[in-house]
Amino acid sequence: MVSIEVSGGRTPHDALRDVLDWGRVVVATLARGIVATLLGLALWAAAPAVIGWHPTTVMTGSMEPRLAPGDVVVSRPVAQAEIRLGQILLADDPDQPGHLRMHRFVKAGPDGTLVTKGDANPQRDSTGIDRAAVHGVAFLRIPSIGAPIVWLRDGEWHRVVLLALAITAALFLCTIDGSLRRLASSSSDGDDGDGPAADDGLEAHPTSAPSGAADGRSGRHLLPRRALRRRVRRVRRLRRAGGAAAVVLVAGGLGVLLPAQAVAAPFAKTTVNPTSSFATLTVPQATTLACTANGDGSVNIGFAYGGPTATSFSVMSGTTVLATGTTTPVKVVGSGILSLGQVYTVTVRVNFVGNWTSTSTATARIQTALVGTNLSCA
């Protein structure tokens, strides 16, 4: 039998292997770019602390949309005389000792204090800041890099776990083109050297010289394949250990330089200071409404109320205020607001500081006369 060697083009298998190899290179390059970007942002956020600047993690939304929770803001030190209106200041929070406030300077207060306000807050901060309490002025914003700190504070462990898994996957993808890079490095070494190239850096080519014998052409000693493989595996382990050590050192360094937290609670959140606690007020309703007729053509609407001291109480017919008083009962007299000869169901609205109100679900009924303005109980 005669075998004939046929020389042709690349087979489909070779083309598919090339596509897969290029895919590995692209994915690994993208993964390394992502990891490098994250490390770069982390270094940007933490490294300024070395020169005395103040990296700070934004923990609340009081400065949105300019600053969002999870952003890291680097503040540069500033002299007291250089503080200007409109600057975002990092200062000790007088309402929460041990915390930092990062709000905008909007007005000069009494005794040289600084009145601040969160961009997202409806009102200015109730307590001014001393100029001596200012640590710096916001200079650089690194978006979202401190989000894991916010997640840890809020107990969102599932997000932390997902982030850790994503970083682990990215680190793994960084290595999927390792064999290709080793092959390229080995081929380069074989082309530049004076001896035969090693196959993928793993094993020596067959030789007629005995194991450990000197090669007369090059003067080198050839190692057995098994010994060469052991050496390559040892080098790989050292490289991996070195990479892991570098990651640990970088993570440890970032942990030491971890940005402080700027906590400026929005108005909807409960805050605590050393002397009192502030929370959203719930105004209770008036109950047990009763109508009592007076001899002068008016009626009294009595009720029970056991809540905090109210500003006033209003007798309401729908959205119309019939009478207002500061105690129970409230006297209602006839007026042109009500139609003659009609029965009206009334409620009592509790009025408390500003626009905080509470309208009763309990009702009473009053009746107007056919002629005149006299009222009676229905």
Tab-separated table of N, CA, C and O in Angstrom, residues 86-182:
chain	number	residue	atom	x	y	z
A	86	GLY	N	-21.569	77.837	48.962
A	86	GLY	CA	-21.762	76.907	47.862
A	86	GLY	C	-20.852	75.707	47.886
A	86	GLY	O	-21.074	74.744	47.140
A	87	GLN	N	-19.813	75.724	48.728
A	87	GLN	CA	-18.902	74.583	48.791
A	87	GLN	C	-19.548	73.439	49.576
A	87	GLN	O	-20.321	73.663	50.509
A	88	ILE	N	-19.205	72.211	49.190
A	88	ILE	CA	-19.631	71.034	49.943
A	88	ILE	C	-18.572	70.759	50.997
A	88	ILE	O	-17.409	70.493	50.670
A	89	LEU	N	-18.972	70.843	52.260
A	89	LEU	CA	-18.026	70.760	53.367
A	89	LEU	C	-18.118	69.400	54.057
A	89	LEU	O	-19.204	68.833	54.199
A	90	LEU	N	-16.978	68.895	54.480
A	90	LEU	CA	-16.908	67.717	55.344
A	90	LEU	C	-16.553	68.204	56.735
A	90	LEU	O	-15.499	68.823	56.931
A	91	ALA	N	-17.440	67.954	57.708
A	91	ALA	CA	-17.240	68.491	59.051
A	91	ALA	C	-17.787	67.520	60.079
A	91	ALA	O	-18.572	66.614	59.760
A	92	ASP	N	-17.379	67.706	61.330
A	92	ASP	CA	-17.961	66.941	62.426
A	92	ASP	C	-19.422	67.331	62.579
A	92	ASP	O	-19.780	68.521	62.558
A	93	ASP	N	-20.287	66.337	62.722
A	93	ASP	CA	-21.719	66.581	62.828
A	93	ASP	C	-22.070	66.963	64.265
A	93	ASP	O	-21.922	66.141	65.175
A	94	PRO	N	-22.534	68.199	64.516
A	94	PRO	CA	-22.856	68.590	65.895
A	94	PRO	C	-24.075	67.862	66.449
A	94	PRO	O	-24.247	67.796	67.670
A	95	ASP	N	-24.933	67.345	65.576
A	95	ASP	CA	-26.132	66.640	66.043
A	95	ASP	C	-25.879	65.163	66.319
A	95	ASP	O	-26.687	64.517	66.985
A	96	GLN	N	-24.779	64.615	65.796
A	96	GLN	CA	-24.456	63.200	65.996
A	96	GLN	C	-22.966	63.086	66.323
A	96	GLN	O	-22.152	62.926	65.416
A	97	PRO	N	-22.591	63.224	67.564
A	97	PRO	CA	-21.173	63.167	67.922
A	97	PRO	C	-20.523	61.876	67.424
A	97	PRO	O	-21.110	60.793	67.495
A	98	GLY	N	-19.316	62.020	66.891
A	98	GLY	CA	-18.605	60.870	66.357
A	98	GLY	C	-18.907	60.588	64.904
A	98	GLY	O	-18.322	59.679	64.324
A	99	HIS	N	-19.826	61.355	64.301
A	99	HIS	CA	-20.165	61.192	62.896
A	99	HIS	C	-19.711	62.405	62.095
A	99	HIS	O	-19.398	63.456	62.661
A	100	LEU	N	-19.682	62.227	60.786
A	100	LEU	CA	-19.312	63.307	59.876
A	100	LEU	C	-20.528	63.766	59.096
A	100	LEU	O	-21.413	62.967	58.778
A	101	ARG	N	-20.566	65.044	58.775
A	101	ARG	CA	-21.625	65.602	57.942
A	101	ARG	C	-20.989	66.145	56.663
A	101	ARG	O	-19.995	66.869	56.713
A	102	MET	N	-21.575	65.789	55.511
A	102	MET	CA	-21.118	66.321	54.226
A	102	MET	C	-22.300	67.002	53.549
A	102	MET	O	-23.093	66.358	52.867
A	103	HIS	N	-22.414	68.310	53.785
A	103	HIS	CA	-23.510	69.098	53.238
A	103	HIS	C	-22.955	70.385	52.639
A	103	HIS	O	-21.801	70.755	52.867
A	104	ARG	N	-23.812	71.064	51.903
A	104	ARG	CA	-23.409	72.296	51.226
A	104	ARG	C	-23.558	73.500	52.159
A	104	ARG	O	-24.554	73.631	52.880
A	105	PHE	N	-22.561	74.380	52.125
A	105	PHE	CA	-22.577	75.621	52.896
A	105	PHE	C	-23.487	76.616	52.175
A	105	PHE	O	-23.181	77.051	51.068
A	106	VAL	N	-24.628	76.985	52.830
A	106	VAL	CA	-25.620	77.810	52.156
A	106	VAL	C	-25.802	79.189	52.782
A	106	VAL	O	-26.352	80.092	52.142
A	107	LYS	N	-25.344	79.369	54.033
A	107	LYS	CA	-25.587	80.646	54.689
A	107	LYS	C	-24.662	80.788	55.885
A	107	LYS	O	-24.330	79.807	56.554
A	108	ALA	N	-24.256	82.034	56.149
A	108	ALA	CA	-23.461	82.315	57.347
A	108	ALA	C	-24.405	82.414	58.536
A	108	ALA	O	-25.417	83.129	58.496
A	109	GLY	N	-24.088	81.679	59.605
A	109	GLY	CA	-24.924	81.672	60.790
A	109	GLY	C	-24.418	82.624	61.852
A	109	GLY	O	-23.413	83.326	61.671
A	110	PRO	N	-25.075	82.661	63.013
A	110	PRO	CA	-24.633	83.537	64.105
A	110	PRO	C	-23.309	83.072	64.690
A	110	PRO	O	-22.972	81.885	64.647
A	111	ASP	N	-22.566	84.022	65.234
A	111	ASP	CA	-21.280	83.738	65.895
A	111	ASP	C	-20.293	83.049	64.963
A	111	ASP	O	-19.478	82.225	65.396
A	112	GLY	N	-20.370	83.350	63.679
A	112	GLY	CA	-19.402	82.800	62.734
A	112	GLY	C	-19.631	81.358	62.353
A	112	GLY	O	-18.777	80.747	61.696
A	113	THR	N	-20.770	80.773	62.720
A	113	THR	CA	-21.044	79.385	62.359
A	113	THR	C	-21.444	79.294	60.889
A	113	THR	O	-21.734	80.299	60.234
A	114	LEU	N	-21.494	78.067	60.393
A	114	LEU	CA	-21.827	77.805	59.002
A	114	LEU	C	-23.143	77.041	58.943
A	114	LEU	O	-23.266	75.968	59.549
A	115	VAL	N	-24.119	77.583	58.233
A	115	VAL	CA	-25.406	76.897	58.058
A	115	VAL	C	-25.298	76.034	56.812
A	115	VAL	O	-24.954	76.526	55.728
A	116	THR	N	-25.600	74.753	56.943
A	116	THR	CA	-25.474	73.812	55.832
A	116	THR	C	-26.826	73.207	55.489
A	116	THR	O	-27.779	73.280	56.270
A	117	LYS	N	-26.884	72.589	54.323
A	117	LYS	CA	-28.126	71.962	53.868
A	117	LYS	C	-27.792	70.864	52.869
A	117	LYS	O	-26.927	71.033	52.006
A	118	GLY	N	-28.451	69.741	53.003
A	118	GLY	CA	-28.350	68.698	52.002
A	118	GLY	C	-29.138	69.086	50.763
A	118	GLY	O	-30.259	69.592	50.875
A	119	ASP	N	-28.575	68.866	49.600
A	119	ASP	CA	-29.257	69.263	48.364
A	119	ASP	C	-30.634	68.630	48.242
A	119	ASP	O	-31.551	69.209	47.646
A	120	ALA	N	-30.802	67.422	48.782
A	120	ALA	CA	-32.076	66.715	48.667
A	120	ALA	C	-33.015	66.990	49.839
A	120	ALA	O	-34.164	66.546	49.814
A	121	ASN	N	-32.546	67.702	50.857
A	121	ASN	CA	-33.372	67.960	52.030
A	121	ASN	C	-34.224	69.206	51.821
A	121	ASN	O	-33.763	70.187	51.224
A	122	PRO	N	-35.466	69.216	52.317
A	122	PRO	CA	-36.337	70.380	52.108
A	122	PRO	C	-35.941	71.590	52.931
A	122	PRO	O	-36.298	72.708	52.595
A	123	GLN	N	-35.235	71.381	54.043
A	123	GLN	CA	-34.886	72.481	54.921
A	123	GLN	C	-33.399	72.441	55.255
A	123	GLN	O	-32.725	71.428	55.065
A	124	ARG	N	-32.908	73.556	55.769
A	124	ARG	CA	-31.521	73.626	56.211
A	124	ARG	C	-31.319	72.801	57.470
A	124	ARG	O	-32.265	72.490	58.196
A	125	ASP	N	-30.059	72.456	57.738
A	125	ASP	CA	-29.743	71.732	58.967
A	125	ASP	C	-30.028	72.627	60.169
A	125	ASP	O	-29.752	73.830	60.156
A	126	SER	N	-30.589	72.026	61.216
A	126	SER	CA	-31.033	72.809	62.367
A	126	SER	C	-29.875	73.358	63.187
A	126	SER	O	-30.019	74.376	63.861
A	127	THR	N	-28.721	72.717	63.135
A	127	THR	CA	-27.572	73.140	63.932
A	127	THR	C	-26.440	73.566	63.022
A	127	THR	O	-26.061	72.824	62.106
A	128	GLY	N	-25.894	74.753	63.266
A	128	GLY	CA	-24.776	75.240	62.480
A	128	GLY	C	-23.478	74.528	62.839
A	128	GLY	O	-23.370	73.851	63.864
A	129	ILE	N	-22.485	74.691	61.984
A	129	ILE	CA	-21.192	74.046	62.158
A	129	ILE	C	-20.141	75.101	62.487
A	129	ILE	O	-20.092	76.156	61.836
A	130	ASP	N	-19.317	74.837	63.474
A	130	ASP	CA	-18.188	75.727	63.749
A	130	ASP	C	-17.150	75.582	62.648
A	130	ASP	O	-16.928	74.481	62.121
A	131	ARG	N	-16.501	76.689	62.322
A	131	ARG	CA	-15.477	76.637	61.286
A	131	ARG	C	-14.341	75.703	61.673
A	131	ARG	O	-13.734	75.060	60.808
A	132	ALA	N	-14.059	75.604	62.959
A	132	ALA	CA	-12.972	74.728	63.408
A	132	ALA	C	-13.311	73.259	63.227
A	132	ALA	O	-12.409	72.402	63.248
A	133	ALA	N	-14.616	72.930	63.048
A	133	ALA	CA	-15.028	71.531	62.889
A	133	ALA	C	-14.942	71.062	61.455
A	133	ALA	O	-15.163	69.875	61.175
A	134	VAL	N	-14.615	71.962	60.519
A	134	VAL	CA	-14.552	71.606	59.100
A	134	VAL	C	-13.240	70.882	58.812
A	134	VAL	O	-12.157	71.388	59.117
A	135	HIS	N	-13.333	69.693	58.218
A	135	HIS	CA	-12.145	68.920	57.844
A	135	HIS	C	-11.657	69.253	56.445
A	135	HIS	O	-10.466	69.135	56.162
A	136	GLY	N	-12.574	69.621	55.552
A	136	GLY	CA	-12.137	69.892	54.194
A	136	GLY	C	-13.299	70.204	53.282
A	136	GLY	O	-14.475	70.200	53.686
A	137	VAL	N	-12.953	70.473	52.029
A	137	VAL	CA	-13.919	70.787	50.978
A	137	VAL	C	-13.886	69.655	49.945
A	137	VAL	O	-12.802	69.200	49.550
A	138	ALA	N	-15.074	69.198	49.525
A	138	ALA	CA	-15.153	68.108	48.551
A	138	ALA	C	-14.394	68.489	47.281
A	138	ALA	O	-14.602	69.572	46.723
A	139	PHE	N	-13.528	67.584	46.831
A	139	PHE	CA	-12.670	67.874	45.680
A	139	PHE	C	-12.812	66.846	44.570
A	139	PHE	O	-12.804	67.185	43.394
A	140	LEU	N	-12.930	65.566	44.931
A	140	LEU	CA	-12.947	64.489	43.947
A	140	LEU	C	-14.004	63.475	44.328
A	140	LEU	O	-14.110	63.086	45.498
A	141	ARG	N	-14.819	63.036	43.344
A	141	ARG	CA	-15.868	62.031	43.576
A	141	ARG	C	-15.546	60.775	42.793
A	141	ARG	O	-15.329	60.820	41.581
A	142	ILE	N	-15.500	59.635	43.494
A	142	ILE	CA	-15.309	58.333	42.847
A	142	ILE	C	-16.642	57.592	42.977
A	142	ILE	O	-17.025	57.181	44.077
A	143	PRO	N	-17.403	57.431	41.902
A	143	PRO	CA	-18.770	56.909	42.012
A	143	PRO	C	-18.828	55.435	42.392
A	143	PRO	O	-18.067	54.615	41.879
A	144	SER	N	-19.705	55.126	43.336
A	144	SER	CA	-20.160	53.757	43.663
A	144	SER	C	-19.080	52.844	44.229
A	144	SER	O	-19.387	51.700	44.569
A	145	ILE	N	-17.838	53.283	44.370
A	145	ILE	CA	-16.788	52.372	44.820
A	145	ILE	C	-16.980	51.973	46.282
A	145	ILE	O	-16.501	50.942	46.730
A	146	GLY	N	-17.701	52.797	47.051
A	146	GLY	CA	-17.946	52.469	48.455
A	146	GLY	C	-19.270	51.778	48.692
A	146	GLY	O	-19.684	51.633	49.848
A	147	ALA	N	-19.943	51.334	47.627
A	147	ALA	CA	-21.252	50.686	47.780
A	147	ALA	C	-21.209	49.481	48.728
A	147	ALA	O	-22.144	49.296	49.515
A	148	PRO	N	-20.154	48.634	48.698
A	148	PRO	CA	-20.144	47.507	49.654
A	148	PRO	C	-20.199	47.951	51.109
A	148	PRO	O	-20.766	47.248	51.953
A	149	ILE	N	-19.651	49.123	51.438
A	149	ILE	CA	-19.711	49.610	52.813
A	149	ILE	C	-21.159	49.933	53.185
A	149	ILE	O	-21.624	49.619	54.291
A	150	VAL	N	-21.900	50.544	52.256
A	150	VAL	CA	-23.315	50.838	52.501
A	150	VAL	C	-24.103	49.544	52.642
A	150	VAL	O	-24.969	49.422	53.515
A	151	TRP	N	-23.806	48.560	51.795
A	151	TRP	CA	-24.514	47.276	51.886
A	151	TRP	C	-24.260	46.608	53.228
A	151	TRP	O	-25.173	46.043	53.831
A	152	LEU	N	-23.020	46.646	53.700
A	152	LEU	CA	-22.714	46.037	54.989
A	152	LEU	C	-23.452	46.744	56.112
A	152	LEU	O	-23.973	46.097	57.036
A	153	ARG	N	-23.533	48.065	56.056
A	153	ARG	CA	-24.248	48.798	57.105
A	153	ARG	C	-25.732	48.463	57.095
A	153	ARG	O	-26.357	48.326	58.162
A	154	ASP	N	-26.310	48.325	55.899
A	154	ASP	CA	-27.741	48.055	55.783
A	154	ASP	C	-28.073	46.573	55.878
A	154	ASP	O	-29.240	46.194	55.768
A	155	GLY	N	-27.057	45.712	56.045
A	155	GLY	CA	-27.310	44.281	56.167
A	155	GLY	C	-27.703	43.595	54.875
A	155	GLY	O	-28.318	42.523	54.908
A	156	GLU	N	-27.336	44.178	53.724
A	156	GLU	CA	-27.663	43.569	52.428
A	156	GLU	C	-26.554	42.590	52.040
A	156	GLU	O	-25.775	42.820	51.106
A	157	TRP	N	-26.518	41.490	52.772
A	157	TRP	CA	-25.430	40.520	52.599
A	157	TRP	C	-25.482	39.837	51.245
A	157	TRP	O	-24.441	39.427	50.720
A	158	HIS	N	-26.668	39.696	50.662
A	158	HIS	CA	-26.749	39.026	49.360
A	158	HIS	C	-25.990	39.813	48.288
A	158	HIS	O	-25.346	39.211	47.420
A	159	ARG	N	-26.025	41.137	48.385
A	159	ARG	CA	-25.276	41.932	47.418
A	159	ARG	C	-23.764	41.781	47.631
A	159	ARG	O	-22.994	41.726	46.670
A	160	VAL	N	-23.355	41.725	48.887
A	160	VAL	CA	-21.929	41.546	49.176
A	160	VAL	C	-21.445	40.203	48.640
A	160	VAL	O	-20.368	40.103	48.032
A	161	VAL	N	-22.258	39.155	48.847
A	161	VAL	CA	-21.877	37.827	48.364
A	161	VAL	C	-21.806	37.807	46.839
A	161	VAL	O	-20.865	37.251	46.245
A	162	LEU	N	-22.812	38.413	46.179
A	162	LEU	CA	-22.797	38.453	44.716
A	162	LEU	C	-21.581	39.211	44.195
A	162	LEU	O	-20.960	38.800	43.197
A	163	LEU	N	-21.212	40.308	44.856
A	163	LEU	CA	-20.022	41.058	44.434
A	163	LEU	C	-18.765	40.212	44.595
A	163	LEU	O	-17.891	40.197	43.714
A	164	ALA	N	-18.660	39.492	45.733
A	164	ALA	CA	-17.489	38.643	45.946
A	164	ALA	C	-17.404	37.550	44.877
A	164	ALA	O	-16.314	37.258	44.360
A	165	LEU	N	-18.548	36.963	44.533
A	165	LEU	CA	-18.554	35.934	43.490
A	165	LEU	C	-18.161	36.530	42.139
A	165	LEU	O	-17.427	35.894	41.361
A	166	ALA	N	-18.652	37.742	41.849
A	166	ALA	CA	-18.312	38.377	40.577
A	166	ALA	C	-16.814	38.669	40.483
A	166	ALA	O	-16.191	38.455	39.433
A	167	ILE	N	-16.234	39.144	41.588
A	167	ILE	CA	-14.796	39.424	41.578
A	167	ILE	C	-14.004	38.131	41.429
A	167	ILE	O	-13.004	38.065	40.694
A	168	THR	N	-14.451	37.071	42.112
A	168	THR	CA	-13.773	35.778	41.979
A	168	THR	C	-13.846	35.273	40.542
A	168	THR	O	-12.854	34.772	39.990
A	169	ALA	N	-15.020	35.414	39.925
A	169	ALA	CA	-15.155	34.989	38.531
A	169	ALA	C	-14.250	35.811	37.617
A	169	ALA	O	-13.632	35.279	36.688
A	170	ALA	N	-14.164	37.123	37.862
A	170	ALA	CA	-13.292	37.969	37.035
A	170	ALA	C	-11.831	37.567	37.182
A	170	ALA	O	-11.079	37.519	36.199
A	171	LEU	N	-11.421	37.263	38.420
A	171	LEU	CA	-10.038	36.829	38.627
A	171	LEU	C	-9.762	35.511	37.911
A	171	LEU	O	-8.673	35.299	37.363
A	172	PHE	N	-10.754	34.613	37.912
A	172	PHE	CA	-10.575	33.343	37.198
A	172	PHE	C	-10.468	33.580	35.695
A	172	PHE	O	-9.621	32.995	35.014
A	173	LEU	N	-11.335	34.445	35.169
A	173	LEU	CA	-11.308	34.710	33.728
A	173	LEU	C	-10.009	35.375	33.294
A	173	LEU	O	-9.620	35.262	32.126
A	174	CYS	N	-9.342	36.041	34.218
A	174	CYS	CA	-8.050	36.652	33.874
A	174	CYS	C	-7.008	35.605	33.484
A	174	CYS	O	-6.015	35.924	32.825
A	175	THR	N	-7.227	34.362	33.887
A	175	THR	CA	-6.204	33.327	33.691
A	175	THR	C	-6.531	32.347	32.569
A	175	THR	O	-5.747	31.430	32.327
A	176	ILE	N	-7.676	32.533	31.882
A	176	ILE	CA	-8.073	31.477	30.947
A	176	ILE	C	-7.210	31.450	29.694
A	176	ILE	O	-7.267	30.490	28.928
A	177	ASP	N	-6.434	32.506	29.450
A	177	ASP	CA	-5.528	32.468	28.303
A	177	ASP	C	-4.087	32.207	28.736
A	177	ASP	O	-3.149	32.480	27.994
A	178	GLY	N	-3.931	31.658	29.942
A	178	GLY	CA	-2.582	31.427	30.466
A	178	GLY	C	-1.773	30.467	29.618
A	178	GLY	O	-0.575	30.694	29.360
A	179	SER	N	-2.396	29.390	29.143
A	179	SER	CA	-1.652	28.418	28.346
A	179	SER	C	-1.189	29.030	27.026
A	179	SER	O	-0.091	28.730	26.540
A	180	LEU	N	-2.031	29.909	26.445
A	180	LEU	CA	-1.627	30.564	25.206
A	180	LEU	C	-0.448	31.491	25.434
A	180	LEU	O	0.477	31.563	24.626
A	181	ARG	N	-0.483	32.229	26.557
A	181	ARG	CA	0.632	33.128	26.842
A	181	ARG	C	1.910	32.348	27.127
A	181	ARG	O	2.997	32.742	26.731
A	182	ARG	N	1.762	31.215	27.824
A	182	ARG	CA	2.964	30.389	28.093
A	182	ARG	C	3.508	29.815	26.797
A	182	ARG	O	4.722	29.723	26.595
